[in-house]
Coordinates of C-alpha atoms and ligand atoms in Angstrom, one line a residue:
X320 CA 74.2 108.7 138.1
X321 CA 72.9 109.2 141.7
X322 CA 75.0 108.0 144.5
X323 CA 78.0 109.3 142.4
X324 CA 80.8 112.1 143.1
X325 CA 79.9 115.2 140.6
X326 CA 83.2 116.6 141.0
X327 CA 85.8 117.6 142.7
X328 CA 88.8 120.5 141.8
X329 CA 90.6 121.9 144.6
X330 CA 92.8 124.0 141.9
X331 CA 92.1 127.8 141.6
X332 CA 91.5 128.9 138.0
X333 CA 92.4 132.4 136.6
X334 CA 91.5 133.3 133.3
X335 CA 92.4 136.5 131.4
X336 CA 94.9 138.4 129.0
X337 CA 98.7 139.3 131.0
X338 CA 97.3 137.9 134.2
X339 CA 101.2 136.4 134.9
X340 CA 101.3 138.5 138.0
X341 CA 99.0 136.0 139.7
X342 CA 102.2 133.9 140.2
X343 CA 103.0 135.9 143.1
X344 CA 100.4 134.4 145.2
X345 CA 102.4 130.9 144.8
X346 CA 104.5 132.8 148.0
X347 CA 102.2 131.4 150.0
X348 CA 103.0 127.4 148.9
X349 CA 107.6 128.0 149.1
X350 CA 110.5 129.8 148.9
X351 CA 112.5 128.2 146.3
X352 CA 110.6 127.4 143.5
X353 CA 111.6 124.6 140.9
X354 CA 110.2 125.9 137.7
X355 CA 110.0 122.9 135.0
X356 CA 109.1 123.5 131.4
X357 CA 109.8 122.2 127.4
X358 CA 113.2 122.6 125.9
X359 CA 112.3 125.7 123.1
X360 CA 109.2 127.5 123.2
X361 CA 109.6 129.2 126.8
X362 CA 112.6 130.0 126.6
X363 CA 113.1 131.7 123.2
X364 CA 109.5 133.4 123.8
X365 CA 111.0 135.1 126.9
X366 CA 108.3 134.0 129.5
X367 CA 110.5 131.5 131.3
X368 CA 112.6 134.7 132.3
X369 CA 109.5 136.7 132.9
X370 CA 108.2 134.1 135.2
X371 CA 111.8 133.8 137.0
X372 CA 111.4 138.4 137.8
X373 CA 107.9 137.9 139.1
X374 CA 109.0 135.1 141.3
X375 CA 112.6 136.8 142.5
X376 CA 110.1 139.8 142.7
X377 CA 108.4 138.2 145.9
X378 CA 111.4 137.1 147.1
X379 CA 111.5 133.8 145.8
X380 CA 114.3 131.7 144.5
X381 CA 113.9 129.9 141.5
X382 CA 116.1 126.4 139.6
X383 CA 115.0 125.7 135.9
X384 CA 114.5 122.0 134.5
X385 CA 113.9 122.7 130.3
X386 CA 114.7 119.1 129.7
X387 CA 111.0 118.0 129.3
X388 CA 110.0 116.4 125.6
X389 CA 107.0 115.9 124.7
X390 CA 105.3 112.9 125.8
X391 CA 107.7 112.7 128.8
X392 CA 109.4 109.6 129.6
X393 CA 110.1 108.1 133.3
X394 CA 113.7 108.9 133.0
X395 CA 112.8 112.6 132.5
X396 CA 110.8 112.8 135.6
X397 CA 113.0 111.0 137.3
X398 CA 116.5 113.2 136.3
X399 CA 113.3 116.2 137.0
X400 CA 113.4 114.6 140.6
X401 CA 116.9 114.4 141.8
X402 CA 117.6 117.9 140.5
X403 CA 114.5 119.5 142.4
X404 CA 115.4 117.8 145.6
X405 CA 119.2 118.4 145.2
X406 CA 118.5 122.0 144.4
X407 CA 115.9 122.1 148.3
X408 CA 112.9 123.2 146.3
X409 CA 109.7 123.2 148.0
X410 CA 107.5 124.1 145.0
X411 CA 107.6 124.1 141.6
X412 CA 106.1 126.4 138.6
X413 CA 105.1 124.0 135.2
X414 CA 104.9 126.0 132.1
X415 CA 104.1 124.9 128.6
X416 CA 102.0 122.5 127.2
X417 CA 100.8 119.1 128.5
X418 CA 104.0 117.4 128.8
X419 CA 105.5 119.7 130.8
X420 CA 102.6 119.8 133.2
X421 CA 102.6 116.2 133.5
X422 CA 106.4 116.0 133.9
X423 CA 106.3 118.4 137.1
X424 CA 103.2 116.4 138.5
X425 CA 105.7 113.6 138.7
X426 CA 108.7 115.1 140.0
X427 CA 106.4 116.6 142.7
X428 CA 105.1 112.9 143.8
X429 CA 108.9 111.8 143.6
X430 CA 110.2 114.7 145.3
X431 CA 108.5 113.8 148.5
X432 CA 108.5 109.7 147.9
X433 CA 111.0 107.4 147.5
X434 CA 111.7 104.9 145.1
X435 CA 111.4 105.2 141.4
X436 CA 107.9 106.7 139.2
X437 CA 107.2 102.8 138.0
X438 CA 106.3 102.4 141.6
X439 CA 103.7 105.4 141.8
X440 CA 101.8 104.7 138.4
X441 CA 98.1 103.8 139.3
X442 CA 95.7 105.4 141.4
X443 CA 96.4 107.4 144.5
X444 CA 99.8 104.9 144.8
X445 CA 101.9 107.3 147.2
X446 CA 102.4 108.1 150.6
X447 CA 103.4 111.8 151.3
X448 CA 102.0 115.4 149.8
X449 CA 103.3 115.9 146.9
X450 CA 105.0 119.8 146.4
X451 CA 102.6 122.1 145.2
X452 CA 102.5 123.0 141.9
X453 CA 101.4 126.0 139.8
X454 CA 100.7 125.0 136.0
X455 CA 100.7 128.0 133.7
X456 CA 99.7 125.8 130.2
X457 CA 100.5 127.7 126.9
X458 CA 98.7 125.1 124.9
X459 CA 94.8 124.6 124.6
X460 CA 94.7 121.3 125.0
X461 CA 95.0 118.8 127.2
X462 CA 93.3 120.4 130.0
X463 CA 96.3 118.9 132.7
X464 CA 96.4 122.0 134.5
X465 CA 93.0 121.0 135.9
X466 CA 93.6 116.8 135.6
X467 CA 94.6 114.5 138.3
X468 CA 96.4 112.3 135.5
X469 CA 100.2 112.7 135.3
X470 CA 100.6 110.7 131.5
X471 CA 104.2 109.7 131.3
X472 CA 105.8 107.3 128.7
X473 CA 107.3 104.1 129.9
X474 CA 109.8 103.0 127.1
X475 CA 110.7 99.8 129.0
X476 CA 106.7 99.0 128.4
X477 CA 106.3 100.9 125.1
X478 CA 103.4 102.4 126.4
X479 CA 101.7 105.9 128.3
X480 CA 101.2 104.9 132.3
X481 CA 99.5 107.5 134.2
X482 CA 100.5 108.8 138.3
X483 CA 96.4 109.5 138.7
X484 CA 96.1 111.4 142.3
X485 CA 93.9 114.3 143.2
X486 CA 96.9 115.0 145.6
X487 CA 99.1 116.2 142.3
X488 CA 96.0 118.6 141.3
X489 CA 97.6 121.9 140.8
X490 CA 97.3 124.4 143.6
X491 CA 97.0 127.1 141.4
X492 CA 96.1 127.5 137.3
X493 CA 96.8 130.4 135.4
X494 CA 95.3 130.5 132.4
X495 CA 96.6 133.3 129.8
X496 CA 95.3 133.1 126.4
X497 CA 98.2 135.3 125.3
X498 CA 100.5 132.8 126.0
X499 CA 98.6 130.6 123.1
X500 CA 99.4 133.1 120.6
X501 CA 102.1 132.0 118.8
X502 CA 100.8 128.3 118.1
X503 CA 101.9 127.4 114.9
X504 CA 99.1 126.2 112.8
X505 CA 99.0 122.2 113.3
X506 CA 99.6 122.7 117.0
X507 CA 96.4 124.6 117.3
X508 CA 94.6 122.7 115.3
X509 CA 96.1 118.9 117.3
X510 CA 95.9 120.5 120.3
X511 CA 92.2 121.6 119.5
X512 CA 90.9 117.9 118.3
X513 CA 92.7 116.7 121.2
X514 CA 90.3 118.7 124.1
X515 CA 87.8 117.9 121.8
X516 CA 88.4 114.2 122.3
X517 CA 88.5 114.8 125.9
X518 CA 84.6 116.4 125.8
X519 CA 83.4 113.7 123.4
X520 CA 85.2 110.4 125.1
X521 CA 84.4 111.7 128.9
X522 CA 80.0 112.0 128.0
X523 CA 80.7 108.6 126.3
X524 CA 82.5 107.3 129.1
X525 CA 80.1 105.2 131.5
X526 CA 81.3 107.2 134.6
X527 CA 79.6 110.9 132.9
X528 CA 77.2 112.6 134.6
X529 CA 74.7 115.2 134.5
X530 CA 77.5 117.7 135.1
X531 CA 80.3 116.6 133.0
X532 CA 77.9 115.4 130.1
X533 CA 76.7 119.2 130.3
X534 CA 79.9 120.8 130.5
X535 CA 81.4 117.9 127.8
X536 CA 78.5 119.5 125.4
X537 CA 79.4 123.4 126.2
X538 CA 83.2 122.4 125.5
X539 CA 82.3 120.8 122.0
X540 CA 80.1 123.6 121.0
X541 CA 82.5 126.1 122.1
X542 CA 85.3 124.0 120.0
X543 CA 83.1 123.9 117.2
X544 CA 82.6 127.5 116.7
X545 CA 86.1 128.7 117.0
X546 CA 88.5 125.9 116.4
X547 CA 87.8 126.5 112.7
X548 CA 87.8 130.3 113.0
X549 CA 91.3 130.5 115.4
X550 CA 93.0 128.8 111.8
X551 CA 92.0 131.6 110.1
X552 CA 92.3 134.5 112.5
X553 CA 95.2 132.8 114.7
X554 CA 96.3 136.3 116.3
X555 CA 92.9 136.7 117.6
X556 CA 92.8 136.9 121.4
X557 CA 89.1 136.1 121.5
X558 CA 89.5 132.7 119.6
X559 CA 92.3 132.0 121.4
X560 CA 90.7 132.5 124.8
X561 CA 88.0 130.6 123.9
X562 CA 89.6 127.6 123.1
X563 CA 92.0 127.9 126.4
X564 CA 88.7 128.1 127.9
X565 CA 87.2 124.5 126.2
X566 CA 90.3 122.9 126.4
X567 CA 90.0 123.5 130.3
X568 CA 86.3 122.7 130.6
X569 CA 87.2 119.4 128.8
X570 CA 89.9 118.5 131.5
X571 CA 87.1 119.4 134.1
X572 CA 85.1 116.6 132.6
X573 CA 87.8 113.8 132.1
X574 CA 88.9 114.3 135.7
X575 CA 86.0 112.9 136.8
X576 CA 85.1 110.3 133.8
X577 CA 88.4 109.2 132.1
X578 CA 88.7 108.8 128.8
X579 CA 87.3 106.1 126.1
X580 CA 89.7 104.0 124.0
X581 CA 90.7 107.1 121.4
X582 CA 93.1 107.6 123.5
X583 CA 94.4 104.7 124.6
X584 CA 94.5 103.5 120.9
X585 CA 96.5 106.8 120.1
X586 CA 99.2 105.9 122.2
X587 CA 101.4 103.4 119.7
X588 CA 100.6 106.1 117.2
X589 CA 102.0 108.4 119.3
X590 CA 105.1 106.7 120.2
X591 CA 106.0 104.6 117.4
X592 CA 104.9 106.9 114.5
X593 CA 105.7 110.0 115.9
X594 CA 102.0 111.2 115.4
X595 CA 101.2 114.3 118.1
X596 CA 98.7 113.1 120.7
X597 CA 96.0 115.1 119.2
X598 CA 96.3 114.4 116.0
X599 CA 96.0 110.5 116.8
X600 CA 93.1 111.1 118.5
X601 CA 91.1 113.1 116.0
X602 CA 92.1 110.7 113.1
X603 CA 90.9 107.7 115.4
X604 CA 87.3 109.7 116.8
X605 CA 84.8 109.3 113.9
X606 CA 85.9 106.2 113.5
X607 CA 86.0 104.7 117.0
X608 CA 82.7 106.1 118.0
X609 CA 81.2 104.9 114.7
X610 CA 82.1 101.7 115.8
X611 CA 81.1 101.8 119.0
X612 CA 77.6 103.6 117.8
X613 CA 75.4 100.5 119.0
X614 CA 76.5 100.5 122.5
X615 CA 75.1 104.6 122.6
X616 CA 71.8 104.9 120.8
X617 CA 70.5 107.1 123.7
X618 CA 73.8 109.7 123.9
X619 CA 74.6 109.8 119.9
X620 CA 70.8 110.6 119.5
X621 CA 70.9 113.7 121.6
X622 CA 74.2 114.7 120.4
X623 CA 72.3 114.4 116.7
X624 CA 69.8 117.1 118.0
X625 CA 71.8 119.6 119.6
X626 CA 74.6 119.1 116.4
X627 CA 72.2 118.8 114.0
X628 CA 74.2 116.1 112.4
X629 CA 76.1 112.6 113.6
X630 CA 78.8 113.4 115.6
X631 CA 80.8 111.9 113.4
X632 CA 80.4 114.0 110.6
X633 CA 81.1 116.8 113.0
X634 CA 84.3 115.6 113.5
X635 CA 85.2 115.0 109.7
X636 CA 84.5 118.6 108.8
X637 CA 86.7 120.4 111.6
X638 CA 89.4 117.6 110.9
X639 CA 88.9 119.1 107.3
X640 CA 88.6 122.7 108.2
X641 CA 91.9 122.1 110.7
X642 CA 94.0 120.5 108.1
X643 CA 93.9 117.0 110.2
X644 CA 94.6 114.3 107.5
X645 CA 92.1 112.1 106.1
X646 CA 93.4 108.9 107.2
X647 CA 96.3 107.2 108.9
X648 CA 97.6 106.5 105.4
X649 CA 97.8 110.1 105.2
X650 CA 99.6 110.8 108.2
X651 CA 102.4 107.9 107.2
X652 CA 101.2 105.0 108.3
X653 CA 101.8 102.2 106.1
X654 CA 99.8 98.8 105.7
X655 CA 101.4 96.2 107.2
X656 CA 101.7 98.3 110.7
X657 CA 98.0 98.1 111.2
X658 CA 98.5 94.4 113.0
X659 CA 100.9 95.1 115.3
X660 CA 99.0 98.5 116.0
X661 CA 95.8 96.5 116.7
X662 CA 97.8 94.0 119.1
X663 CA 99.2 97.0 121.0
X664 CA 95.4 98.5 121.6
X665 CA 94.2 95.7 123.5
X666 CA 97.7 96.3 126.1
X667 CA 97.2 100.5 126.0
X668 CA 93.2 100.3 126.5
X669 CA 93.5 98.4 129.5
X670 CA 92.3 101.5 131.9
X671 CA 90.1 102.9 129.5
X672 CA 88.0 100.0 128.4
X673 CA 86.7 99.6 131.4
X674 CA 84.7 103.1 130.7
X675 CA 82.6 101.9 128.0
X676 CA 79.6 99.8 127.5
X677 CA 81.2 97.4 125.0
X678 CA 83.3 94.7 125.1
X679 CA 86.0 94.7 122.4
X680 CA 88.4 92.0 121.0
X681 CA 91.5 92.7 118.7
X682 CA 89.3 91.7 116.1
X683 CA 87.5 95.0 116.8
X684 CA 90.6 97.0 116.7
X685 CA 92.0 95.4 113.4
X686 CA 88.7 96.5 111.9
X687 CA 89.1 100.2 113.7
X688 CA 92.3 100.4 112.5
X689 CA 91.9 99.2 109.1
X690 CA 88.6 101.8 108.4
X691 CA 90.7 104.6 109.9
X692 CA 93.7 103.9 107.5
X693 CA 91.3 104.1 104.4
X694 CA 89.8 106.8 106.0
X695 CA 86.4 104.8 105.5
X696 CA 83.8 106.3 107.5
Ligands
NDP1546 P1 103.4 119.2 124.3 O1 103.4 119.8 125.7 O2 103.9 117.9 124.1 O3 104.1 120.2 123.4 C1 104.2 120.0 122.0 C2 105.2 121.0 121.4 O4 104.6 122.3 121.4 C3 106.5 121.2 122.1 O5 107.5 121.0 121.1 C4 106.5 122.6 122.6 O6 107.7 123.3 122.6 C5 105.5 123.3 121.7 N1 104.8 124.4 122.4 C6 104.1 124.5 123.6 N2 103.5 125.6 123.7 C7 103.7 126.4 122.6 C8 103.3 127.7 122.2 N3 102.5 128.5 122.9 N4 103.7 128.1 121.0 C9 104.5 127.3 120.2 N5 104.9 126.1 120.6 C10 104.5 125.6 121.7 O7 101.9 119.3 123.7 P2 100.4 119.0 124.3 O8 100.0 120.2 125.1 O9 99.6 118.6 123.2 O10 100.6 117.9 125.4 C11 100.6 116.5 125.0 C12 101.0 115.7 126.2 O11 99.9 115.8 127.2 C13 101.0 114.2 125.8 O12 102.1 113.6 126.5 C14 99.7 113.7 126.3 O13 99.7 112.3 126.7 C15 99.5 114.5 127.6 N6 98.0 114.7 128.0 C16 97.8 114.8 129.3 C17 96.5 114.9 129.8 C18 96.3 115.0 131.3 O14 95.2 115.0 131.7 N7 97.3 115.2 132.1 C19 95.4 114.9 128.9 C20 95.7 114.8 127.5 C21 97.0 114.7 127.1 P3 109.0 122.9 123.5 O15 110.0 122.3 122.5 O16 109.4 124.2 124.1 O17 108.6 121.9 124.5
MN1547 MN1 94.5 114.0 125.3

């Protein structure tokens, strides 16, 4: 732990209720701004065109991209690209959930970087400043508006690569709980287990420290308390709030750390089941970290004091209270995909074995995958 980097977050954070108005300090970083967001929610909800008046309020100019699906693919960013550089922007606005933040974190690098986004995947792989960005996320989530990771999916590869740069850290972040509002149910709830993940996976990862493991532990307990409540009460602005709050907390910590292989083992669900990225990853948590429960005696025992129970059961019961279901046999999965699905983890962990303790064979992913399709815990 000593001799280590703590942190480091050059992005600005608001936080608040109808705090849009903070766009207009994004003057300062362009004229023409690209503004790059998901192909429904923004726009039908109005704020795209909300956004667009504050902006052409200060004088800017503004080109939209809504072309970004979720889990973005190279192609998108790369269409993102040509479009923002043929249209002269020299900033660009990313508003929506994760995958539009990650999409505009690539079309910045490729805006000011030739070539194509295959040759930028790894760590700090470009040349020139990417354009500033301002992320405005209206999922609580992922935490990207605070994350140097760009996750985009390579179809050639079958598989999530990441553009990881402190350079495509947001200038700005406005965080808005009332643009969380309107989640429909499951998205709160995947969204929820996903920046859960993100607080559990970063204090397990072997690269926590003493500030991440203690924001990792506010995040969960804040998550804990409310995630459960917002299903109930999902027009309350407190809940809400809160959860923006975690969700961002929980990127703080994954910046630094990384993730564990939850995620990595998500992404085939993901991609060739058409699970949503938080829902992969809470179905594959208890199980994972039961697994992996020799390799932490030390952490899982303090988690067991300040939760009172194993973290794993923790998990089971807001996956219960959330409507999560109770094993990949649930969610659609059948049988005879476990194999290939078990092959595939050993490619997609590549980057995030190398956080834990433990070395794993596909041996220990056909075993992962086969308790989490019974739902055996
Ligand atoms: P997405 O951004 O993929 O959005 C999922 C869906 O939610 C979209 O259909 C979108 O609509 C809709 N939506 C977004 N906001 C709202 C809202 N307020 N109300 C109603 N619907 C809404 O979801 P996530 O935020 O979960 O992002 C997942 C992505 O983020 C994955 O690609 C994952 O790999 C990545 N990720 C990135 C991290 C990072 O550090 N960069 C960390 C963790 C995950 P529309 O159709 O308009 O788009
Ligand atoms: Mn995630």
């Amino acid at each position: 732990m000593l001799n280590s980097l703590l942190c480091y977050l050059p992005t600005k954070i608001y936080m608040g209720e109808n705090i849009l108005d903070k766009l207009k300090e994004f003057k300062e970083y362009g004229k023409n701004a690209f503004l790059v967001t998901g192909k429904t929610f923004v726009l039908k909800s109005g704020l795209l065109q909300k956004i667009e008046g504050l902006l052409h309020e200060e004088g800017m100019e503004t080109h939209r991209f809504c072309e970004v699906e979720p889990n973005p693919s190279v192609e998108t960013v790369e269409k993102g690209a040509r479009v923002c550089r043929d249209a002269g922007c020299d900033c660009i606005v990313a508003i929506g959930g994760g995958s539009p933040l990650d999409a505009a974190k690539g079309i910045a690098v490729l805006s000011r970087n030739e070539g194509g986004l295959r040759d930028y995947f790894g760590v700090e792989k470009f040349r020139n400043e990417p354009l500033p960005i301002i992320a405005i996320p209206t999922t609580a989530g992922t935490g990207s508006e605070v994350t140097r990771y760009a996750v985009i999916t390579d179809w050639q590869a079958r598989t999530k690569k990441v553009v990881n740069s402190y350079r495509i850290l947001p200038k700005i972040a406005i965080l808005d709980s009332v643009l969380t509002l309107e989640m429909p149910p499951s998205l709160t709830a995947f969204t929820g287990m996903d920046a859960f993940s993100h607080a559990l996976e970063s204090y397990l990862s072997i690269h926590s420290n003493e500030f991440t493991s203690m924001l990792s532990i506010d995040a969960m307990k804040i998550i804990i308390d409310n995630l459960p409540q917002v299903m109930k009460k999902p027009g309350n602005l407190d809940l809400r709030r809160n959860m923006l709050f975690a969700s961002m907390v929980a990127g703080i910590t994954i910046n630094r750390t990384g993730t564990i292989i939850v995620h990595g083992m998500g992404y085939a669900l993901t991609l060739n089941y058409r699970l949503l990225h938080g829902e992969s990853n809470a179905l594959l948590l208890p199980v994972v970290i039961k697994h992996l429960s020799g390799g932490y005696r030390e952490k899982l025992k303090k988690l067991k004091k300040i939760f009172d129970d194993d973290i794993w059961n923790i998990i089971l019961g807001l996956n219960k209270k959330t409507g999560i279901p109770k094993n990949l046999e649930s969610a659609g999965i059948k049988k005879e995909e476990l194999e290939e699905l078990a092959q595939r983890a050993m490619i997609d962990c590549e980057r995030s074995l190398k956080n834990i303790p433990v070395k794993m064979d596909v041996e220990d992913f056909r075993k992962i995958f086969k308790q989490a399709f019974y739902g055996r815990y």
